[in-house]
Coordinates of C-alpha atoms and ligand atoms in Angstrom, one line a residue:
Chain A
M18 CA 0.0 0.0 0.0
I19 CA 1.4 3.3 -1.0
Y20 CA 0.2 6.6 0.4
E21 CA 1.5 10.1 0.7
E22 CA 2.9 10.9 4.1
K23 CA 1.4 14.2 5.3
P24 CA 2.3 15.7 8.6
D25 CA -1.1 15.8 10.2
Q26 CA -2.6 12.9 8.4
G27 CA -3.7 9.9 10.4
I28 CA -5.0 9.4 13.9
L29 CA -3.0 10.9 16.8
L30 CA -3.5 9.9 20.4
D31 CA -1.6 12.4 22.6
G32 CA -1.0 11.6 26.3
I33 CA -4.3 9.8 26.9
G34 CA -5.1 9.2 30.5
L35 CA -8.3 7.8 32.0
T36 CA -9.4 7.6 35.6
Y37 CA -12.6 5.9 36.8
G38 CA -14.2 6.8 40.0
K39 CA -13.4 9.4 42.6
G40 CA -11.7 9.5 46.0
A41 CA -11.0 6.1 47.5
S42 CA -12.5 4.2 44.6
E43 CA -10.4 6.1 42.1
R44 CA -8.7 3.9 39.6
Q45 CA -6.3 4.8 36.8
V46 CA -7.2 2.7 33.8
L47 CA -5.0 4.4 31.2
Q48 CA -1.8 6.3 31.7
N49 CA -0.1 8.5 29.1
V50 CA -1.0 6.5 26.0
S51 CA 0.4 8.2 22.9
L52 CA 0.1 6.7 19.5
K53 CA 0.1 7.7 15.9
L54 CA -2.0 5.5 13.7
E55 CA -1.1 5.9 10.0
P56 CA -3.6 5.5 7.2
G57 CA -3.5 2.0 5.8
E58 CA -2.1 0.4 8.9
F59 CA -3.6 -2.7 10.4
V60 CA -2.9 -2.3 14.1
A61 CA -3.5 -5.3 16.4
V62 CA -3.8 -4.5 20.1
L63 CA -3.0 -7.3 22.5
G64 CA -3.0 -7.3 26.3
P65 CA -4.3 -9.2 29.3
S66 CA -8.0 -8.8 30.3
G67 CA -8.6 -5.5 32.1
C68 CA -5.6 -3.6 30.8
G69 CA -7.8 -1.0 29.2
K70 CA -8.1 -2.0 25.6
T71 CA -11.8 -1.4 25.4
S72 CA -11.5 1.8 27.3
L73 CA -8.9 3.1 24.8
L74 CA -11.2 2.1 21.9
N75 CA -14.1 3.9 23.6
I76 CA -12.0 7.0 23.8
L77 CA -10.9 6.7 20.1
A78 CA -14.6 6.2 19.1
G79 CA -15.6 9.3 21.1
Y80 CA -17.9 7.3 23.5
L81 CA -15.7 8.2 26.5
R82 CA -13.9 11.4 27.3
P83 CA -10.4 10.9 28.4
T84 CA -9.4 12.4 31.8
R85 CA -6.2 13.7 30.1
G86 CA -4.9 14.0 26.5
T87 CA -6.5 14.4 23.1
V88 CA -7.5 12.5 20.0
T89 CA -6.8 14.2 16.7
I90 CA -7.9 12.9 13.3
N91 CA -6.3 14.5 10.3
G92 CA -5.5 17.6 12.3
K93 CA -9.0 17.9 13.8
R94 CA -9.9 17.2 17.5
H95 CA -12.2 14.2 17.8
T96 CA -14.4 14.3 20.9
R97 CA -17.7 12.6 19.9
P98 CA -18.8 9.7 17.8
D99 CA -19.1 10.4 14.1
P100 CA -18.9 8.3 10.9
G101 CA -15.2 9.2 10.5
V102 CA -14.5 6.6 13.1
G103 CA -16.2 3.3 12.4
V104 CA -16.8 0.8 15.2
V105 CA -17.4 -3.0 14.9
F106 CA -18.5 -4.6 18.2
Q107 CA -18.0 -8.0 19.6
Q108 CA -21.6 -8.8 19.1
A109 CA -22.6 -7.7 15.6
N110 CA -25.1 -5.2 17.1
L111 CA -27.1 -4.9 13.9
F112 CA -30.5 -3.2 14.0
P113 CA -32.9 -6.1 14.2
W114 CA -35.8 -4.4 12.5
L115 CA -33.8 -3.6 9.3
S116 CA -32.9 -6.1 6.6
L117 CA -29.3 -6.8 6.0
A118 CA -29.2 -4.4 3.0
R119 CA -31.0 -1.6 5.0
N120 CA -28.5 -2.1 7.9
I121 CA -25.6 -1.6 5.5
E122 CA -27.4 1.4 4.0
F123 CA -28.1 3.0 7.4
G124 CA -25.0 5.1 7.9
M125 CA -25.4 6.5 4.4
R126 CA -29.0 7.4 5.0
M127 CA -28.0 9.3 8.1
Q128 CA -25.6 11.3 6.0
S129 CA -28.2 12.0 3.4
I130 CA -26.3 10.4 0.6
S131 CA -28.4 10.1 -2.6
K132 CA -30.5 7.1 -3.1
A133 CA -28.8 6.0 -6.3
R134 CA -25.4 6.2 -4.7
R135 CA -26.6 4.3 -1.7
R136 CA -28.0 1.5 -3.8
E137 CA -24.7 1.3 -5.7
R138 CA -22.6 1.1 -2.5
V139 CA -24.9 -1.4 -0.8
A140 CA -24.6 -3.7 -3.8
Y141 CA -20.8 -3.3 -3.7
F142 CA -20.5 -4.2 -0.1
L143 CA -23.0 -7.0 -0.3
E144 CA -20.8 -8.5 -3.0
L145 CA -17.6 -7.8 -1.2
M146 CA -18.9 -9.6 1.9
G147 CA -20.4 -12.5 -0.1
L148 CA -23.9 -11.6 1.2
E149 CA -25.7 -10.9 -2.0
T150 CA -28.3 -13.7 -1.6
S151 CA -29.1 -12.6 2.0
A152 CA -29.7 -8.9 1.3
K153 CA -33.4 -9.1 2.3
L154 CA -33.0 -11.2 5.4
L155 CA -33.4 -9.8 8.9
P156 CA -30.4 -10.1 11.3
H157 CA -32.1 -12.8 13.4
Q158 CA -32.2 -15.0 10.3
L159 CA -28.4 -14.8 9.8
S160 CA -25.6 -16.9 11.3
G161 CA -23.0 -15.3 13.6
G162 CA -20.4 -15.0 10.9
M163 CA -22.9 -13.4 8.4
K164 CA -24.0 -11.0 11.1
Q165 CA -20.4 -9.9 11.8
R166 CA -19.7 -9.6 8.0
A167 CA -22.8 -7.4 7.7
A168 CA -21.6 -5.3 10.7
I169 CA -18.2 -4.7 9.0
A170 CA -19.9 -3.8 5.8
R171 CA -22.2 -1.4 7.6
T172 CA -19.2 0.3 9.1
L173 CA -17.2 0.5 5.9
A174 CA -20.2 1.8 3.9
T175 CA -19.8 5.2 5.6
D176 CA -16.2 5.4 4.4
P177 CA -14.5 6.0 7.8
E178 CA -10.9 7.1 8.3
I179 CA -10.3 4.3 10.7
V180 CA -12.2 1.2 11.7
L181 CA -12.1 0.1 15.4
L182 CA -12.8 -3.6 16.0
D183 CA -13.2 -4.9 19.6
E184 CA -12.6 -8.7 19.6
P185 CA -15.0 -8.9 16.6
F186 CA -14.5 -12.7 16.0
S187 CA -14.2 -13.9 19.6
A188 CA -17.8 -15.1 19.6
L189 CA -17.4 -17.2 16.4
D190 CA -16.5 -20.9 16.0
A191 CA -12.9 -21.7 14.8
L192 CA -13.8 -22.4 11.2
T193 CA -16.0 -19.3 10.8
R194 CA -13.3 -17.3 12.6
E195 CA -10.6 -18.3 10.1
N196 CA -12.9 -17.4 7.2
M197 CA -13.6 -14.1 8.7
Q198 CA -9.9 -13.4 9.3
L199 CA -9.1 -14.1 5.6
H200 CA -12.1 -12.0 4.6
L201 CA -11.1 -9.1 6.8
R202 CA -7.5 -9.1 5.5
E203 CA -8.8 -9.1 1.9
I204 CA -11.1 -6.2 2.7
W205 CA -8.2 -4.3 4.3
H206 CA -6.1 -4.8 1.2
K207 CA -9.0 -3.6 -1.0
T208 CA -10.1 -0.6 1.0
G209 CA -6.7 0.4 2.5
K210 CA -8.5 1.5 5.7
C211 CA -6.6 2.0 9.0
M212 CA -7.8 -0.9 11.2
F213 CA -7.5 -0.8 15.0
F214 CA -8.1 -4.4 16.0
I215 CA -8.4 -5.5 19.6
T216 CA -7.9 -9.2 20.2
H217 CA -7.0 -11.8 22.8
D218 CA -5.7 -14.1 20.2
V219 CA -2.0 -13.8 19.5
D220 CA -2.3 -15.9 16.3
E221 CA -5.0 -13.7 15.0
A222 CA -2.8 -10.7 15.7
L223 CA 0.2 -12.2 14.0
L224 CA -1.7 -13.3 10.9
L225 CA -3.6 -10.0 10.3
S226 CA -1.6 -7.1 11.5
S227 CA 1.0 -4.9 10.0
R228 CA 1.8 -3.5 13.4
L229 CA 1.6 -5.0 16.9
I230 CA 0.8 -3.2 20.1
V231 CA 1.0 -4.8 23.5
M232 CA -0.6 -3.2 26.6
H233 CA -0.1 -3.8 30.3
P234 CA -2.5 -3.1 33.1
D235 CA -2.4 -1.1 36.3
P236 CA -2.3 1.5 34.9
G237 CA -3.0 0.6 31.2
R238 CA -0.2 1.6 29.0
V239 CA 1.6 0.6 25.8
V240 CA 4.6 -1.5 26.5
E241 CA 5.4 -2.8 23.0
D242 CA 4.8 -1.3 19.6
F243 CA 6.5 -2.7 16.5
A244 CA 5.9 -3.5 12.8
N245 CA 4.9 -7.1 12.3
P246 CA 7.9 -8.7 10.5
L247 CA 5.8 -11.6 9.3
T248 CA 3.5 -9.6 7.0
E249 CA 6.1 -7.0 6.0
G250 CA 7.1 -6.9 2.4
A251 CA 5.1 -9.8 1.0
A252 CA 2.1 -8.5 -0.9
D253 CA -0.4 -11.1 0.3
P254 CA 1.2 -14.0 2.2
S255 CA -1.1 -16.9 2.8
F256 CA -1.9 -17.7 6.4
A257 CA -0.2 -21.1 6.0
R258 CA 3.0 -19.4 4.9
I259 CA 3.0 -17.0 7.8
R260 CA 2.3 -19.9 10.2
S261 CA 5.2 -22.0 8.9
S262 CA 7.7 -19.2 8.8
A263 CA 10.7 -19.5 11.1
D264 CA 9.9 -16.4 13.1
Y265 CA 6.3 -17.2 13.8
S266 CA 6.6 -19.4 16.9
R267 CA 9.4 -17.2 18.3
L268 CA 7.3 -14.0 17.9
R269 CA 4.3 -15.9 19.3
E270 CA 6.2 -16.9 22.4
H271 CA 7.5 -13.4 22.8
L272 CA 4.1 -11.8 22.6
L273 CA 2.6 -14.3 25.0
A274 CA 5.4 -13.6 27.4
R275 CA 5.0 -9.9 27.0
M276 CA 1.2 -10.1 27.7
D277 CA 2.1 -12.0 30.9
G278 CA 4.5 -9.2 31.8
V279 CA 7.7 -11.2 31.4
N280 CA 10.4 -9.4 29.4
T281 CA 12.2 -11.3 26.6
L282 CA 14.2 -10.2 23.6
I283 CA 12.8 -10.5 20.1
Chain B
M14 CA -2.6 -30.3 5.5
Q15 CA -2.4 -26.7 6.5
S16 CA -2.4 -25.4 2.9
N17 CA -5.4 -27.5 2.4
T18 CA -7.5 -25.8 5.0
Q19 CA -6.3 -22.5 3.6
A20 CA -7.6 -23.4 0.2
Q21 CA -11.0 -24.3 1.5
A22 CA -11.2 -21.3 3.7
A23 CA -10.2 -18.9 0.9
V24 CA -13.5 -19.7 -0.9
P25 CA -15.7 -17.0 0.5
L26 CA -18.1 -18.9 2.7
K27 CA -21.6 -18.3 1.5
N28 CA -24.7 -20.2 2.4
G29 CA -23.6 -23.7 3.1
E30 CA -23.2 -23.8 6.9
D31 CA -25.1 -20.6 7.4
R32 CA -28.4 -22.0 6.3
L33 CA -28.3 -25.0 8.6
A34 CA -29.4 -23.2 11.8
P35 CA -32.7 -21.7 10.5
A36 CA -33.6 -25.1 8.9
A37 CA -33.2 -26.9 12.3
A38 CA -35.1 -24.2 14.0
R39 CA -38.0 -24.6 11.6
R40 CA -38.2 -28.3 12.2
G41 CA -38.4 -27.6 15.9
A42 CA -41.2 -25.1 15.4
G43 CA -43.2 -27.7 13.3
G44 CA -43.6 -29.9 16.4
K45 CA -44.6 -26.9 18.5
I46 CA -47.3 -25.8 16.0
S47 CA -49.1 -29.2 15.9
K48 CA -49.1 -29.2 19.8
E49 CA -50.5 -25.7 19.6
W50 CA -53.4 -26.9 17.5
L51 CA -54.1 -29.7 20.0
Y52 CA -54.5 -27.2 22.8
R53 CA -56.7 -25.0 20.6
G54 CA -58.9 -28.0 20.0
I55 CA -59.2 -28.7 23.7
S56 CA -60.1 -25.0 24.3
A57 CA -62.8 -25.2 21.7
A58 CA -64.2 -28.4 23.2
S59 CA -64.3 -26.9 26.6
L60 CA -66.2 -23.9 25.3
L61 CA -68.7 -26.2 23.6
A62 CA -69.2 -28.1 26.8
V63 CA -70.1 -25.0 28.7
L64 CA -72.4 -23.8 26.0
L65 CA -74.1 -27.2 26.2
L66 CA -74.4 -26.9 29.9
W67 CA -75.9 -23.5 29.5
W68 CA -78.4 -24.8 27.0
C69 CA -79.4 -27.7 29.4
A70 CA -79.7 -25.5 32.4
A71 CA -82.0 -23.0 30.6
T72 CA -84.0 -25.6 28.7
F73 CA -84.7 -28.0 31.6
G74 CA -85.5 -25.1 33.9
W75 CA -82.6 -25.7 36.3
V76 CA -82.2 -22.0 36.6
N77 CA -84.7 -19.1 36.6
P78 CA -84.8 -17.8 32.9
L79 CA -84.5 -14.2 34.3
F80 CA -81.1 -15.1 35.6
L81 CA -80.1 -17.3 32.7
P82 CA -82.0 -16.9 29.4
K83 CA -81.8 -19.7 26.8
P84 CA -79.0 -19.4 24.2
Q85 CA -81.7 -19.2 21.6
T86 CA -83.3 -16.2 23.4
V87 CA -80.0 -14.4 23.4
W88 CA -79.5 -15.2 19.7
S89 CA -83.0 -13.9 18.8
A90 CA -82.4 -10.8 20.9
F91 CA -79.2 -10.4 18.8
M92 CA -81.2 -10.7 15.6
D93 CA -83.8 -8.2 16.9
V94 CA -81.2 -5.6 17.9
I95 CA -79.4 -6.1 14.6
R96 CA -82.7 -5.4 12.8
D97 CA -84.3 -2.7 14.9
G98 CA -81.4 -1.3 16.9
Y99 CA -81.6 -0.5 20.6
K100 CA -83.4 2.6 21.9
G101 CA -83.3 4.5 18.6
Q102 CA -79.7 3.6 17.6
T103 CA -78.5 0.6 15.6
L104 CA -76.2 -1.9 17.4
L105 CA -73.3 -0.9 15.1
N106 CA -73.9 2.7 16.2
H107 CA -73.6 1.8 19.9
I108 CA -70.4 -0.2 19.2
G109 CA -69.1 2.5 17.0
T110 CA -69.6 5.2 19.6
S111 CA -67.7 3.1 22.2
M112 CA -64.9 2.3 19.8
R113 CA -64.5 5.9 18.7
R114 CA -64.1 7.0 22.3
L115 CA -61.6 4.2 22.9
F116 CA -59.5 4.8 19.8
L117 CA -59.4 8.6 20.1
A118 CA -58.1 8.2 23.7
L119 CA -55.6 5.5 22.8
A120 CA -54.2 7.4 19.8
A121 CA -53.9 10.6 21.9
A122 CA -52.2 8.7 24.7
F123 CA -49.8 6.9 22.4
A124 CA -48.9 10.2 20.6
T125 CA -48.1 12.0 23.9
A126 CA -47.0 9.4 26.4
V127 CA -44.5 7.7 24.1
P128 CA -42.5 10.8 23.1
L129 CA -42.6 12.1 26.7
G130 CA -41.7 8.7 28.1
I131 CA -38.8 8.3 25.7
L132 CA -37.4 11.7 26.6
C133 CA -37.8 11.0 30.3
G134 CA -36.0 7.7 29.8
R135 CA -33.1 9.6 28.3
F136 CA -33.1 12.7 30.6
R137 CA -33.2 12.0 34.3
V138 CA -34.0 15.7 35.1
L139 CA -37.1 15.7 32.9
R140 CA -38.2 12.5 34.5
A141 CA -37.8 14.0 37.9
I142 CA -40.1 16.8 36.9
V143 CA -42.8 14.6 35.4
D144 CA -42.7 11.6 37.8
P145 CA -44.6 13.0 40.8
F146 CA -47.7 13.7 38.8
I147 CA -47.7 10.3 37.1
E148 CA -47.1 8.5 40.4
F149 CA -49.9 10.5 42.0
Y150 CA -52.7 9.8 39.6
R151 CA -51.6 6.3 38.4
P152 CA -52.8 4.3 41.4
L153 CA -56.2 6.2 41.5
P154 CA -59.2 4.3 40.2
P155 CA -60.1 6.2 37.0
L156 CA -63.8 6.5 38.1
A157 CA -62.6 8.5 41.1
Y158 CA -61.4 11.4 38.9
Y159 CA -64.2 10.8 36.4
T160 CA -66.4 12.8 38.7
L161 CA -64.1 15.8 38.3
L162 CA -64.0 15.4 34.5
I163 CA -67.8 15.4 34.4
L164 CA -67.8 18.5 36.6
W165 CA -65.6 20.3 34.0
F166 CA -66.8 18.8 30.7
G167 CA -70.3 17.4 31.5
I168 CA -71.6 14.0 30.4
T169 CA -69.9 14.4 27.0
D170 CA -67.6 12.5 24.8
V171 CA -64.8 14.9 25.9
S172 CA -64.9 13.8 29.5
K173 CA -65.0 10.2 28.5
V174 CA -62.1 10.4 26.0
L175 CA -60.1 12.3 28.6
L176 CA -60.8 9.7 31.2
L177 CA -59.6 6.9 28.9
F178 CA -56.7 9.0 27.8
L179 CA -55.5 9.3 31.4
G180 CA -56.0 5.6 32.0
A181 CA -53.9 4.7 28.9
F182 CA -51.3 7.4 29.5
A183 CA -49.6 5.9 32.6
P184 CA -48.9 2.4 31.4
L185 CA -47.6 3.7 28.0
F186 CA -45.5 6.3 29.7
I187 CA -43.9 3.9 32.1
T188 CA -43.2 1.3 29.4
A189 CA -41.5 4.0 27.3
V190 CA -39.3 5.2 30.2
F191 CA -38.2 1.7 31.2
S192 CA -37.6 0.3 27.7
V193 CA -35.5 3.3 26.8
Q194 CA -33.5 2.9 30.0
R195 CA -32.9 -0.7 29.2
L196 CA -31.5 0.0 25.7
S197 CA -28.0 -1.3 25.3
P198 CA -25.4 1.4 25.1
D199 CA -23.8 -0.4 22.2
R200 CA -27.1 0.1 20.2
I201 CA -26.9 3.9 20.7
N202 CA -23.2 4.2 20.4
G203 CA -23.2 2.1 17.2
A204 CA -25.9 4.3 15.7
R205 CA -24.0 7.5 16.7
S206 CA -20.9 6.2 15.0
L207 CA -22.9 5.7 11.9
G208 CA -23.9 9.3 11.9
A209 CA -27.3 9.2 13.7
K210 CA -27.7 12.2 15.9
G211 CA -30.4 14.6 17.2
W212 CA -33.9 13.7 16.2
K213 CA -32.7 11.1 13.7
L214 CA -31.3 9.1 16.6
Y215 CA -34.8 9.1 18.2
A216 CA -36.8 8.5 15.0
F217 CA -34.6 5.9 13.4
I218 CA -33.0 4.1 16.4
I219 CA -34.6 4.7 19.8
F220 CA -38.2 4.5 18.6
P221 CA -37.9 1.4 16.5
S222 CA -35.8 -0.2 19.3
V223 CA -38.6 0.2 21.9
L224 CA -41.5 -0.3 19.6
P225 CA -42.1 -4.0 20.4
E226 CA -42.2 -3.1 24.1
L227 CA -44.4 -0.1 23.5
L228 CA -47.0 -2.3 21.7
T229 CA -46.9 -4.7 24.7
G230 CA -47.5 -1.6 26.8
L231 CA -50.3 -0.6 24.5
R232 CA -51.9 -4.0 25.2
T233 CA -52.0 -3.2 28.9
A234 CA -53.3 0.3 28.1
V235 CA -56.1 -1.1 26.0
G236 CA -57.1 -3.4 28.8
V237 CA -57.2 -0.5 31.3
S238 CA -59.1 1.8 29.0
Y239 CA -61.6 -0.7 27.8
A240 CA -62.5 -1.6 31.4
T241 CA -62.8 2.1 32.2
L242 CA -64.8 2.8 29.1
V243 CA -67.5 0.2 30.0
A244 CA -67.6 1.4 33.6
A245 CA -67.8 5.1 32.5
E246 CA -70.6 4.4 30.0
M247 CA -72.5 2.7 32.8
V248 CA -72.1 5.6 35.1
A249 CA -72.9 8.4 32.8
A250 CA -73.8 8.1 29.1
V251 CA -76.8 7.8 26.7
S252 CA -75.1 5.6 24.1
G253 CA -72.4 3.0 23.8
I254 CA -72.2 -0.7 24.5
G255 CA -71.7 -0.3 28.3
W256 CA -74.7 1.9 28.5
L257 CA -76.7 -0.6 26.5
V258 CA -76.1 -3.3 29.1
L259 CA -76.9 -1.0 32.0
D260 CA -80.1 0.2 30.3
A261 CA -81.2 -3.3 29.6
S262 CA -80.7 -4.2 33.2
K263 CA -83.2 -1.5 34.3
F264 CA -85.9 -3.2 32.3
L265 CA -84.8 -6.7 33.4
R266 CA -83.9 -7.6 29.8
S267 CA -81.4 -10.3 30.7
D268 CA -81.2 -11.5 27.1
I269 CA -79.9 -8.1 26.0
M270 CA -77.6 -7.9 29.0
Y271 CA -76.0 -11.3 28.1
L272 CA -75.8 -10.2 24.5
G273 CA -74.1 -7.0 25.4
I274 CA -71.6 -8.7 27.6
I275 CA -70.8 -11.3 25.0
I276 CA -70.3 -8.6 22.4
M277 CA -68.0 -6.7 24.8
A278 CA -65.9 -9.8 25.3
L279 CA -65.7 -10.5 21.5
I280 CA -64.6 -6.9 20.9
A281 CA -61.9 -7.1 23.5
I282 CA -60.6 -10.4 22.1
A283 CA -60.6 -8.9 18.6
I284 CA -58.6 -5.8 19.7
D285 CA -56.1 -8.0 21.5
L286 CA -55.7 -10.2 18.4
V287 CA -55.0 -7.1 16.3
I288 CA -52.4 -5.8 18.7
R289 CA -50.7 -9.2 19.0
S290 CA -50.5 -9.6 15.2
L291 CA -49.1 -6.1 15.1
I292 CA -46.4 -7.0 17.6
R293 CA -45.5 -10.1 15.6
R294 CA -45.3 -8.0 12.5
V295 CA -43.1 -5.3 13.8
S296 CA -40.8 -7.6 15.8
P297 CA -40.4 -10.9 14.1
W298 CA -37.0 -11.4 15.9
T299 CA -38.6 -11.7 19.3
E300 CA -40.6 -14.8 18.2
Q301 CA -38.1 -17.4 19.5
Ligands
ATP428 N1 -17.4 2.2 33.7 C1 -16.4 1.7 34.5 N2 -16.3 2.1 35.7 C2 -15.2 1.8 36.5 N3 -14.2 1.0 36.0 C3 -14.3 0.5 34.8 C4 -15.4 0.9 33.9 N4 -15.2 0.3 32.7 C5 -14.0 -0.4 32.8 N5 -13.5 -0.3 34.1 C6 -12.2 -0.9 34.5 O1 -11.2 -0.5 33.7 C7 -10.3 -1.5 33.4 C8 -10.1 -1.7 31.9 O2 -11.3 -2.2 31.4 P1 -11.4 -2.5 29.8 O3 -12.8 -3.0 29.6 O4 -10.9 -1.3 29.0 O5 -10.4 -3.7 29.7 P2 -10.1 -4.6 28.5 O6 -8.6 -4.6 28.2 O7 -10.9 -4.3 27.3 O8 -10.4 -6.0 29.0 P3 -11.0 -7.3 28.2 O9 -9.8 -7.8 27.5 O10 -11.4 -8.2 29.3 O11 -12.1 -6.8 27.4 C9 -10.9 -2.7 34.1 O12 -10.1 -3.0 35.3 C10 -12.3 -2.4 34.4 O13 -12.6 -2.9 35.7
MG429 MG1 -12.5 -5.3 26.3

């Protein structure tokens, strides 16, 4: 992926701190998190449960106001949710009264995009997600994998700068999950969106990401941030090739150890 | 081995495994449906048995016919009233009058209680302002304040519609408040991230999200208003199905009284069926 580097392009988190509660029950959940997310990056965020990954995502999305620090997108402060930052939840969270196609269309309807353009984009995303034959079905008539694909399509349809995904595949069975991972990577290649992908699954992070971030709890902070050497360079390496590469198991062990708080060298 | 899985997985997964679940669900529902019909059959048989008992009791003189007229007598009263009306108005007119009062009140209550309830569910301050009044009048039996309404508006349709409106308002308002408060934050947040804000968030997300529960609330509201309507027509009216029964009682026309009560019940059942089918139509996903 080639893109022009501009100084204020991308998503900038500057000194983010977050404290829950007051007085005795005060709890610092995030401390001084500063990150620059470039357009076209696939950032996987790893970390033990409770280290503040979801909190960080909520701040990025604009659902939560940080106690300290700012979020800037392409030079503009970002303080409340808007279609510039797409969010995919753990549960697909589709609107149950709308058909799949209407769900995908929803964001564009909110932005008053013309009907012809909407129809065109809905058709495009239905095809991209392999959901053409299910366009008229209601969410409760879909399988978990289909729902999550529809949720991703719905988010992409508003053409966000960045897509935040909070463990989007963790509720799916192993086979469906692998399919979804392949699918997501294909979509990332096609759309070139910046992805901010929270996961518990080290393998998933290694297979998909172009950049790996590890967080530690108490207080939540970034302790590791590096380009994923496994996906660097190669245009579209197959999962099998990544898994069988020499570095794979070493990186995997390293990340697992880092998530546990043990320091090892790469 | 690994590259094998890869090749399989690379084919975008379409309907194969995805269709399995609904098919299995349908099979399960099939068994349920035939059971359902069995129970319906039992209900019908039980109804027939009681009708038969009624017929026997009246025909063989087990009960004074003033207390319990024969089914045939009620039926012929029905034919008479259909043909000649009752006290200068056709039967349909009486029913129509009652229904007009009921539906005007319900429509007005829905149009006011739902928006107010939704806003109160979202804004705690607004709820704090409105709550004391709702809590004050809600436990009152409607007929208690009917006297006041008659004082202000006389024995008119206005006082009756207002009475039913007040009866329907509270359950609708409370349903709206609680169902909005129960909405998952993800639902709202997701919608906001897709660009829904201001009135659009209310019209396109919050209202449809709570609509199934609102219709369930409407069912309760209909129950309350209908009971109130009949009582109000018995207390003060010159037309309507409730008045018809009360008037017939003054002349000891038990056949007309039975007829009126049966009609009331049938109307109530019909209204409930309509609302239930409406609920099923607007929220097919709550079926299972
Ligand atoms: N609303 C809240 N009030 C108080 N504390 C909270 C709140 N939300 C989260 N926390 C705390 O903040 C910490 C971080 O939570 P967060 O959900 O961000 O973790 P996470 O990394 O996403 O965990 P997981 O991997 O289990 O999803 C946790 O210790 C949690 O108890
Ligand atoms: Mg989380």
